[in-house]
Coordinates of C-alpha atoms and ligand atoms in Angstrom, one line a residue:
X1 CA -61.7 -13.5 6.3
X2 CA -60.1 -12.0 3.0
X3 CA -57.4 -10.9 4.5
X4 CA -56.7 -14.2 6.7
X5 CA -57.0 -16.7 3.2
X6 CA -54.9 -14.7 0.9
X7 CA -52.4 -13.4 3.3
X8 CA -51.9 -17.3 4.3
X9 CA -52.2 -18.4 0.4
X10 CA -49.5 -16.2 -0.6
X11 CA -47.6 -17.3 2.1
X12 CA -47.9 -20.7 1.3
X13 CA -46.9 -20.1 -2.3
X14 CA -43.8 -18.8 -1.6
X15 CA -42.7 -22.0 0.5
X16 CA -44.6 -24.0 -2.6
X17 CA -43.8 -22.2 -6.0
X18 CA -44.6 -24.6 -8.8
X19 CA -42.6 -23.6 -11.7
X20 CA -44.7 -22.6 -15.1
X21 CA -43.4 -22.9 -18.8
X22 CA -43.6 -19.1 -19.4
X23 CA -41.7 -18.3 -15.8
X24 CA -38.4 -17.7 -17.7
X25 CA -39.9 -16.0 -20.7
X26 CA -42.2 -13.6 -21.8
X27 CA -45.4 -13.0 -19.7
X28 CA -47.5 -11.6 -22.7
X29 CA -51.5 -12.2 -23.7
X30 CA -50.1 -14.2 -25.9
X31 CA -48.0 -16.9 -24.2
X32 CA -50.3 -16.9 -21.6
X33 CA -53.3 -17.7 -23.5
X34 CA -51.0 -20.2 -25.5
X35 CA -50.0 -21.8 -22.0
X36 CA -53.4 -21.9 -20.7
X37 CA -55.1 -23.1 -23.1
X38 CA -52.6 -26.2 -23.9
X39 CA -52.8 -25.7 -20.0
X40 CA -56.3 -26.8 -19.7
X41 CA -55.5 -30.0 -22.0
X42 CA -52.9 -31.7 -20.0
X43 CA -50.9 -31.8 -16.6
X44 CA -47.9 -29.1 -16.6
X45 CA -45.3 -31.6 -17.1
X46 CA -46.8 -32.6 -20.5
X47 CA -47.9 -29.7 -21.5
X48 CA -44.9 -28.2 -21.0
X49 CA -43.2 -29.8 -23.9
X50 CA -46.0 -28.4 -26.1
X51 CA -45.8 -25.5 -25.1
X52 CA -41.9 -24.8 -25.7
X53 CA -42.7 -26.6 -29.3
X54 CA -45.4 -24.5 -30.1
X55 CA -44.2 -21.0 -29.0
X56 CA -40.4 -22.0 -31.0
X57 CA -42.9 -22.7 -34.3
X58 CA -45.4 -19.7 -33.2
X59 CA -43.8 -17.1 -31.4
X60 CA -45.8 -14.8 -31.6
X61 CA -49.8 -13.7 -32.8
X62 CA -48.7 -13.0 -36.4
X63 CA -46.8 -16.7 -37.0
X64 CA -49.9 -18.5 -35.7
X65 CA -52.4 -16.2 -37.9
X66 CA -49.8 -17.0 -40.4
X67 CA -49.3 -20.6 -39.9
X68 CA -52.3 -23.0 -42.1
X69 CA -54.7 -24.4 -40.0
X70 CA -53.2 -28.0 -40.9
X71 CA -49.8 -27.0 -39.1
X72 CA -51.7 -25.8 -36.4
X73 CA -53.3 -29.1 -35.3
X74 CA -50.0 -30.6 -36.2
X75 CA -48.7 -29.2 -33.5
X76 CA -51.2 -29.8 -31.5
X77 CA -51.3 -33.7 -32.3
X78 CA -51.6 -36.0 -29.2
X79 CA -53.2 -33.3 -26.6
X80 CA -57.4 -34.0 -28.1
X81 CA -59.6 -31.3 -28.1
X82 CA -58.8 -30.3 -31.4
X83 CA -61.5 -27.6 -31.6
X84 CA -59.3 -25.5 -29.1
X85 CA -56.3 -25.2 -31.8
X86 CA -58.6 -24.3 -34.7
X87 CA -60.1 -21.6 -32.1
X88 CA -56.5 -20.2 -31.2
X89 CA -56.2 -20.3 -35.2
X90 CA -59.2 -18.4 -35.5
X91 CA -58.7 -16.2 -32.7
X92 CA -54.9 -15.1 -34.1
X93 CA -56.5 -14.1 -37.0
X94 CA -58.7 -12.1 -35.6
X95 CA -56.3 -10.0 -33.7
X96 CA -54.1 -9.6 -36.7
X97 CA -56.7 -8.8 -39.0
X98 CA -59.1 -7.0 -36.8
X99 CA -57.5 -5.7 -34.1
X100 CA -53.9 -4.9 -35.6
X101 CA -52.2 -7.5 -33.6
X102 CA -52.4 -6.2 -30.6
X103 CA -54.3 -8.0 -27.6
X104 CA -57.5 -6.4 -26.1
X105 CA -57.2 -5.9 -22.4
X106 CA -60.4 -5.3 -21.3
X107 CA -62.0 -8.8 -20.2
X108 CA -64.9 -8.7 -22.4
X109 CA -63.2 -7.7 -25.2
X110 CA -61.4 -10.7 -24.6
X111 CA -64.3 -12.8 -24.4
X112 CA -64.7 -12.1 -28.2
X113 CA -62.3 -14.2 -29.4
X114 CA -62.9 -17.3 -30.6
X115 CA -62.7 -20.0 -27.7
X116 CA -62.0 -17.7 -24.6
X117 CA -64.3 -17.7 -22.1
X118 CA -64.7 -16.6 -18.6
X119 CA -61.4 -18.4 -17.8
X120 CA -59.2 -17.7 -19.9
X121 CA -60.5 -14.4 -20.0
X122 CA -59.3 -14.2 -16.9
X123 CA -56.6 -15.8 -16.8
X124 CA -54.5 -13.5 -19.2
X125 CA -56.4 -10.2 -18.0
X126 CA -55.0 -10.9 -14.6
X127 CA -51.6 -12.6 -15.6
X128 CA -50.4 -10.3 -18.3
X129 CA -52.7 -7.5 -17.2
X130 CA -52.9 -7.7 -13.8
X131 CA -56.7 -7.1 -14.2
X132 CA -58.7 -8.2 -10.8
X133 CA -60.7 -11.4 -12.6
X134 CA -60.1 -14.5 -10.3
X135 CA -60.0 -17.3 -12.8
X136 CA -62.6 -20.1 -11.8
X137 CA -61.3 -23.5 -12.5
X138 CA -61.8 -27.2 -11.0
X139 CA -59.3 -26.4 -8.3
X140 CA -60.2 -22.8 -7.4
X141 CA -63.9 -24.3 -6.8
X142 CA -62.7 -26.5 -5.0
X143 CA -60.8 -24.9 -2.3
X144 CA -63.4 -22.1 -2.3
X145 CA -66.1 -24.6 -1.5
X146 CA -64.9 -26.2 1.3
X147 CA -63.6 -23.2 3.0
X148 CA -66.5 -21.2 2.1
X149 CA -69.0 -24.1 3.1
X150 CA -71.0 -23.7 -0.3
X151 CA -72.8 -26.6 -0.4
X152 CA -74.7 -25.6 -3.8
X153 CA -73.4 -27.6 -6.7
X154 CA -70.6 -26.4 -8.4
X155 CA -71.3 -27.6 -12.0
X156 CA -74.2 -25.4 -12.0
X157 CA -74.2 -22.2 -13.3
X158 CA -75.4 -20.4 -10.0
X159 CA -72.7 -21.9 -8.3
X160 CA -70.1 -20.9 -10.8
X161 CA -71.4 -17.2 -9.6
X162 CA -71.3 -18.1 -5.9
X163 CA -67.5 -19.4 -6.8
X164 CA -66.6 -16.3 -8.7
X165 CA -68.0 -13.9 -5.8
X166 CA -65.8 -15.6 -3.6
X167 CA -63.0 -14.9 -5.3
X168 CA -63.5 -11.6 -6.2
X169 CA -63.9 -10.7 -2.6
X170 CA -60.9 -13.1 -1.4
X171 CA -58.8 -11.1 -3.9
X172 CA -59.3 -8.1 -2.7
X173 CA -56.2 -6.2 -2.2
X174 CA -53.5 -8.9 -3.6
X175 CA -51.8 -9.4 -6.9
X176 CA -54.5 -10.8 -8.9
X177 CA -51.8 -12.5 -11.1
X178 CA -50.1 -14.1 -7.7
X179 CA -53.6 -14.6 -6.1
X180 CA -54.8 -16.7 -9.0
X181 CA -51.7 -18.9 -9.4
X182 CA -51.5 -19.4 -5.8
X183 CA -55.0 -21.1 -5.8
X184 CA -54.8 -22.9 -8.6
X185 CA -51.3 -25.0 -6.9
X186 CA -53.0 -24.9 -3.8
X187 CA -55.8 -26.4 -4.9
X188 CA -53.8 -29.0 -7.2
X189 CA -51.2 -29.5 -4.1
X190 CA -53.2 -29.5 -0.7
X191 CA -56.5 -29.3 -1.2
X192 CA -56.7 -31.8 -3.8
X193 CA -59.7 -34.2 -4.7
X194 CA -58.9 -37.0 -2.8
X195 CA -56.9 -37.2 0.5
X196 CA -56.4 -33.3 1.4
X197 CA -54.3 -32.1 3.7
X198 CA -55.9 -30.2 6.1
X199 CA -54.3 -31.2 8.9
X200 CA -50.8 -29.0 7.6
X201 CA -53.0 -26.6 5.8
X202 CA -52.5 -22.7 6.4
X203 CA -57.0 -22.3 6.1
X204 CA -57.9 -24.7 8.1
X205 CA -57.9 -22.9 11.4
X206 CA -61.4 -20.7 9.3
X207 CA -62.2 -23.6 6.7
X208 CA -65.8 -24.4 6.7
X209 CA -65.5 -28.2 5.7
X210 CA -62.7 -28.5 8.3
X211 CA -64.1 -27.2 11.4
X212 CA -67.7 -28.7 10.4
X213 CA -66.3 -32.1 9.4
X214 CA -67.5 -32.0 5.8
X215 CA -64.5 -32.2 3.7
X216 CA -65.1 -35.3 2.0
X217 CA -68.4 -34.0 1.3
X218 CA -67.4 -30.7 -0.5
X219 CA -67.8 -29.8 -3.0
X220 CA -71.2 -30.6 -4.8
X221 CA -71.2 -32.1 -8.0
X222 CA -74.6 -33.3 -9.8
X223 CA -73.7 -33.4 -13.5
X224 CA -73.1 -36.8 -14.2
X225 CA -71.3 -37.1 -17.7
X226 CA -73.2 -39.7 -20.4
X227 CA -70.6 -41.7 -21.7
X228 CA -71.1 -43.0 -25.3
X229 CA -69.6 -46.2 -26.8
X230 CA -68.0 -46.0 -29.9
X231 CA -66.3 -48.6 -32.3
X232 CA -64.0 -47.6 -35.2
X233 CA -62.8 -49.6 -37.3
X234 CA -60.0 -47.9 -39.6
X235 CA -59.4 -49.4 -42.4
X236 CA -55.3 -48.6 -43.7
X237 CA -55.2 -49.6 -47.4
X238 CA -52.0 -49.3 -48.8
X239 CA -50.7 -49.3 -52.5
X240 CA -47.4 -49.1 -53.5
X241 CA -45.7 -47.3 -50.3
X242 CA -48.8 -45.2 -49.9
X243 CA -51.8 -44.5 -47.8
X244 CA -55.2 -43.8 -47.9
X245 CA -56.0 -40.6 -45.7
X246 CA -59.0 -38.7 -45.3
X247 CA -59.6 -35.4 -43.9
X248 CA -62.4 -35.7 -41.6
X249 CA -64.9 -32.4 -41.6
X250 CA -69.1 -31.9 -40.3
X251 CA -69.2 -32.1 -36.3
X252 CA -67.8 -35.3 -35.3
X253 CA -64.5 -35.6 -33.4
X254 CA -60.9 -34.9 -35.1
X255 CA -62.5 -32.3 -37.6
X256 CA -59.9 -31.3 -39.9
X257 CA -57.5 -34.1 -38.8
X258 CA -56.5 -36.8 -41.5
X259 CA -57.6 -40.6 -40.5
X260 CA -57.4 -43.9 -42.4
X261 CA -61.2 -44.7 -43.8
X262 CA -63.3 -45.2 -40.4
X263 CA -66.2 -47.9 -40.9
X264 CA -68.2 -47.3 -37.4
X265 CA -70.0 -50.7 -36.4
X266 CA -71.4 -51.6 -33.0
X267 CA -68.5 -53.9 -31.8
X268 CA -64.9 -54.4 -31.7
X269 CA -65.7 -57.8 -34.2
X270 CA -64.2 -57.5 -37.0
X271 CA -66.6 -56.4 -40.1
X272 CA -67.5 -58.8 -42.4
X273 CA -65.2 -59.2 -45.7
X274 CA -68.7 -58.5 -47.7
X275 CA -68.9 -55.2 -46.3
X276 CA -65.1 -54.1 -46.2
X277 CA -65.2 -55.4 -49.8
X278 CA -67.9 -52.7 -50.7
X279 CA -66.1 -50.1 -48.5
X280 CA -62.8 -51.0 -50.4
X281 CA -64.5 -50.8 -53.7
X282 CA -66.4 -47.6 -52.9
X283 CA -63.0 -45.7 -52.1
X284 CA -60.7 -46.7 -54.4
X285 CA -63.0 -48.4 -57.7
X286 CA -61.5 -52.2 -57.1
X287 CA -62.2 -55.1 -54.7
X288 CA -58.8 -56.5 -55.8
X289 CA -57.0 -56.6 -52.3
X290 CA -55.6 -58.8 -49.0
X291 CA -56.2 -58.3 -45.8
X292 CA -53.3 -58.8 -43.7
X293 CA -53.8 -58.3 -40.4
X294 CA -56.2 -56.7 -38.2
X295 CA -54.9 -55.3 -34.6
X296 CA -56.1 -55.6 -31.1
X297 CA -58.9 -53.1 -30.5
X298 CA -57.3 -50.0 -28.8
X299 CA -59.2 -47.6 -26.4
X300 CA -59.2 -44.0 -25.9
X301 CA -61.3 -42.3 -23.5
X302 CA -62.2 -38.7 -24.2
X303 CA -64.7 -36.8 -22.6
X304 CA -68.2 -38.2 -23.8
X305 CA -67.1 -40.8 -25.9
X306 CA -65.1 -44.0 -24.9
X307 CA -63.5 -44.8 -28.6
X308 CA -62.7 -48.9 -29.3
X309 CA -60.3 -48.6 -32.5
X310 CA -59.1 -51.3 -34.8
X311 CA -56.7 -51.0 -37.4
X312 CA -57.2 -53.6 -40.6
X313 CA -54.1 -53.5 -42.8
X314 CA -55.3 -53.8 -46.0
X315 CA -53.1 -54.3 -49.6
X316 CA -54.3 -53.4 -52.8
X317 CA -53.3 -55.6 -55.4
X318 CA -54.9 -53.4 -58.4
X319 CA -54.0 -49.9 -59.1
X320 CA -56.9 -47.6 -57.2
X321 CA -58.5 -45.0 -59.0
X322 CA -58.7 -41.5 -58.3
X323 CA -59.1 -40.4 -54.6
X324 CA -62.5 -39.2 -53.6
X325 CA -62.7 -35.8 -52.7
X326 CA -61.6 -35.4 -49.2
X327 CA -59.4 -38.9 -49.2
X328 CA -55.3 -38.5 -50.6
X329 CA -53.1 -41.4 -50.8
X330 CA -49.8 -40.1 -49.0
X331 CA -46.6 -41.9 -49.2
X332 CA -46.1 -43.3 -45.7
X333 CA -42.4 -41.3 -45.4
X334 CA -44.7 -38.2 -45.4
X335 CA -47.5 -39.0 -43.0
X336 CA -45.8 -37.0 -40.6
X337 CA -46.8 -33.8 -42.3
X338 CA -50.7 -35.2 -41.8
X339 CA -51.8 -33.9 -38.6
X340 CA -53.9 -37.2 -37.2
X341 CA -55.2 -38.0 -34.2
X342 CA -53.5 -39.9 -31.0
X343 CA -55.3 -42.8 -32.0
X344 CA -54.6 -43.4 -35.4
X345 CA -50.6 -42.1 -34.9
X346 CA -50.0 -44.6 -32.1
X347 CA -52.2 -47.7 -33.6
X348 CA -51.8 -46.9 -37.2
X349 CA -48.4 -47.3 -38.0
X350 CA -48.1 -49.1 -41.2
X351 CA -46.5 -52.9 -40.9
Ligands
SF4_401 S1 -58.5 -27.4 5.6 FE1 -58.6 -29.0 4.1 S2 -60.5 -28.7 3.0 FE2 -60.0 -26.8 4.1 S3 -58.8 -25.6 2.6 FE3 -57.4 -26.7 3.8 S4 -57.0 -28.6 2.7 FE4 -58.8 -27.7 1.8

């Protein structure tokens, strides 16, 4: 059966070869863990843009251990899951300082670094190591499930194993760097979600879900996701060609990102001017101010938390006093250099 499913994968990926942002360049641990990991944010053709941004500002381990953790997520503004570019951060550092800029190669020395786990891990021991580790992700467990027939579920973590065995055995004997890509399109190409194509697929003469009918029922899945509601309400005061930015820290979303003031109520209403009054007054030591406008409530979904944002343009008419600590008024021809959330760049522009 190995032999049959990766001498017919590789086939197919030579017929099918999806082009990757680091096929023309380097194929390093370190563009490869860059790629994956903006990888796992986005679909390739958005992500590729980062990518080509972020390796021409970083390109290498010592310019991102070099680089402030503010540019960092700067350059990462607009692809969410912000803890990921503090962990590459964190992780560059590490090499540098710890491990003399050079890349471990073993995959659990890998595993050390902040914010790589089993698949990334594998992903740059078998692409810029060409280390057997099958990586595991949504597509590979796919494909494996339905022509292996597991019929376990594969969010948990037993069948995360079962996946991973697979693999390893499926592997056997190919390129582990040209066996893992060639899954991962396969599984994004033909054996997709919804709709696969099994009747022109290569596996289907010894696919499980195939011959037994199943496909639509493969694979498992039994964690259902809670979803929270949550309504911000930023409030953008502005005095004289500045804005009020604060850098948002603890364990909530966008840590280390720069927002207007967020008032969090429990509906996209507009707050009452009694309670933006003391909120004004609290930041900035007057209630002397207009409120101009207040925009349509905007929605981004992320992945436990459905965000409603409104933006209320707000005009001081008094001189504020000192920023609080954390909060900086920044003229608004230099917000730019504030790394801030999708949200707040695409909503918040100033009027
Ligand atoms: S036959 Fe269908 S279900 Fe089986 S591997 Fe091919 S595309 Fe996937």
């Amino acid at each position: 059966m190995a032999t049959f499913f990766a001498t017919r994968l590789l086939a197919w990926t030579r017929d099918n070869h999806r082009p990757l942002p680091w096929d023309n360049g380097p194929r390093d641990a370190y563009h490869v863990w860059i790629s994956e990991v903006i990888m796992q944010q986005t679909r390739i053709v958005q992500g590729w843009d980062y990518y080509l941004k972020f390796i021409e500002r970083f390109p290498d381990v010592g310019a991102l251990a070099g680089a402030t953790q503010e540019e960092v997520l700067r350059y990462w503004q607009g692809l969410g899951y912000y803890s990921r570019a503090r962990n590459l951060h964190k992780a560059a550092k590490m090499v540098v300082d710890e491990l003399g800029g050079v890349f471990p190669h073993a995959f659990e020395e890998l595993k050390k670094l902040p914010g790589v786990g089993d698949y990334t891990a594998a992903a740059i021991a078998s692409f810029a190591f060409g280390l057997k580790h099958p990586v595991v992700d949504g597509n590979v467990k796919r494909v494996l499930s339905r022509f292996g027939g597991y019929e376990g579920s594969i969010d948990e973590p037993s069948g995360h194993k079962e996946i991973l065995a697979l693999a390893t055995k499926l592997m056997k004997g190919s390129s582990p760097a040209d066996f893992n890509q060639a899954i991962m399109n396969f599984g994004a190409l033909v054996c997709t979600p919804k709709n696969p194509q099994c009747t022109a697929c290569p596996l289907s003469k010894k696919c499980y879900a195939y011959r037994n009918e199943c496909v639509d029922a493969l694979p498992v899945r039994t964690k259902k996701k809670t979803n929270t509601l949550r309504y911000l309400h930023f409030l953008v005061l502005s005095w004289r060609g500045k804005i009020l930015l604060h850098q948002r820290g603890g364990k909530d979303i966008w840590r280390g990102l720069y927002t207007p003031p967020i008032l969090e109520t429990r509906s996209t209403r507009k707050p009452t001017l009694k309670t933006v009054t003391a909120e004004v007054r609290s930041l900035t030591g007057t209630d002397r101010f207009e409120w101009t406008d207040s925009s349509d409530p905007v929605i981004q979904v992320l992945s436990h938390q459905t965000l409603h944002g409104r933006f209320h343009h707000i005009e001081l008419l008094k001189k504020p006093g000192k920023a609080r600590e954390g909060f900086v008024w920044v003229p608004t021809r230099h917000l730019d250099d504030f790394p801030r959330p999708k949200m707040v760049v695409e909503g918040g522009k100033p009027e």
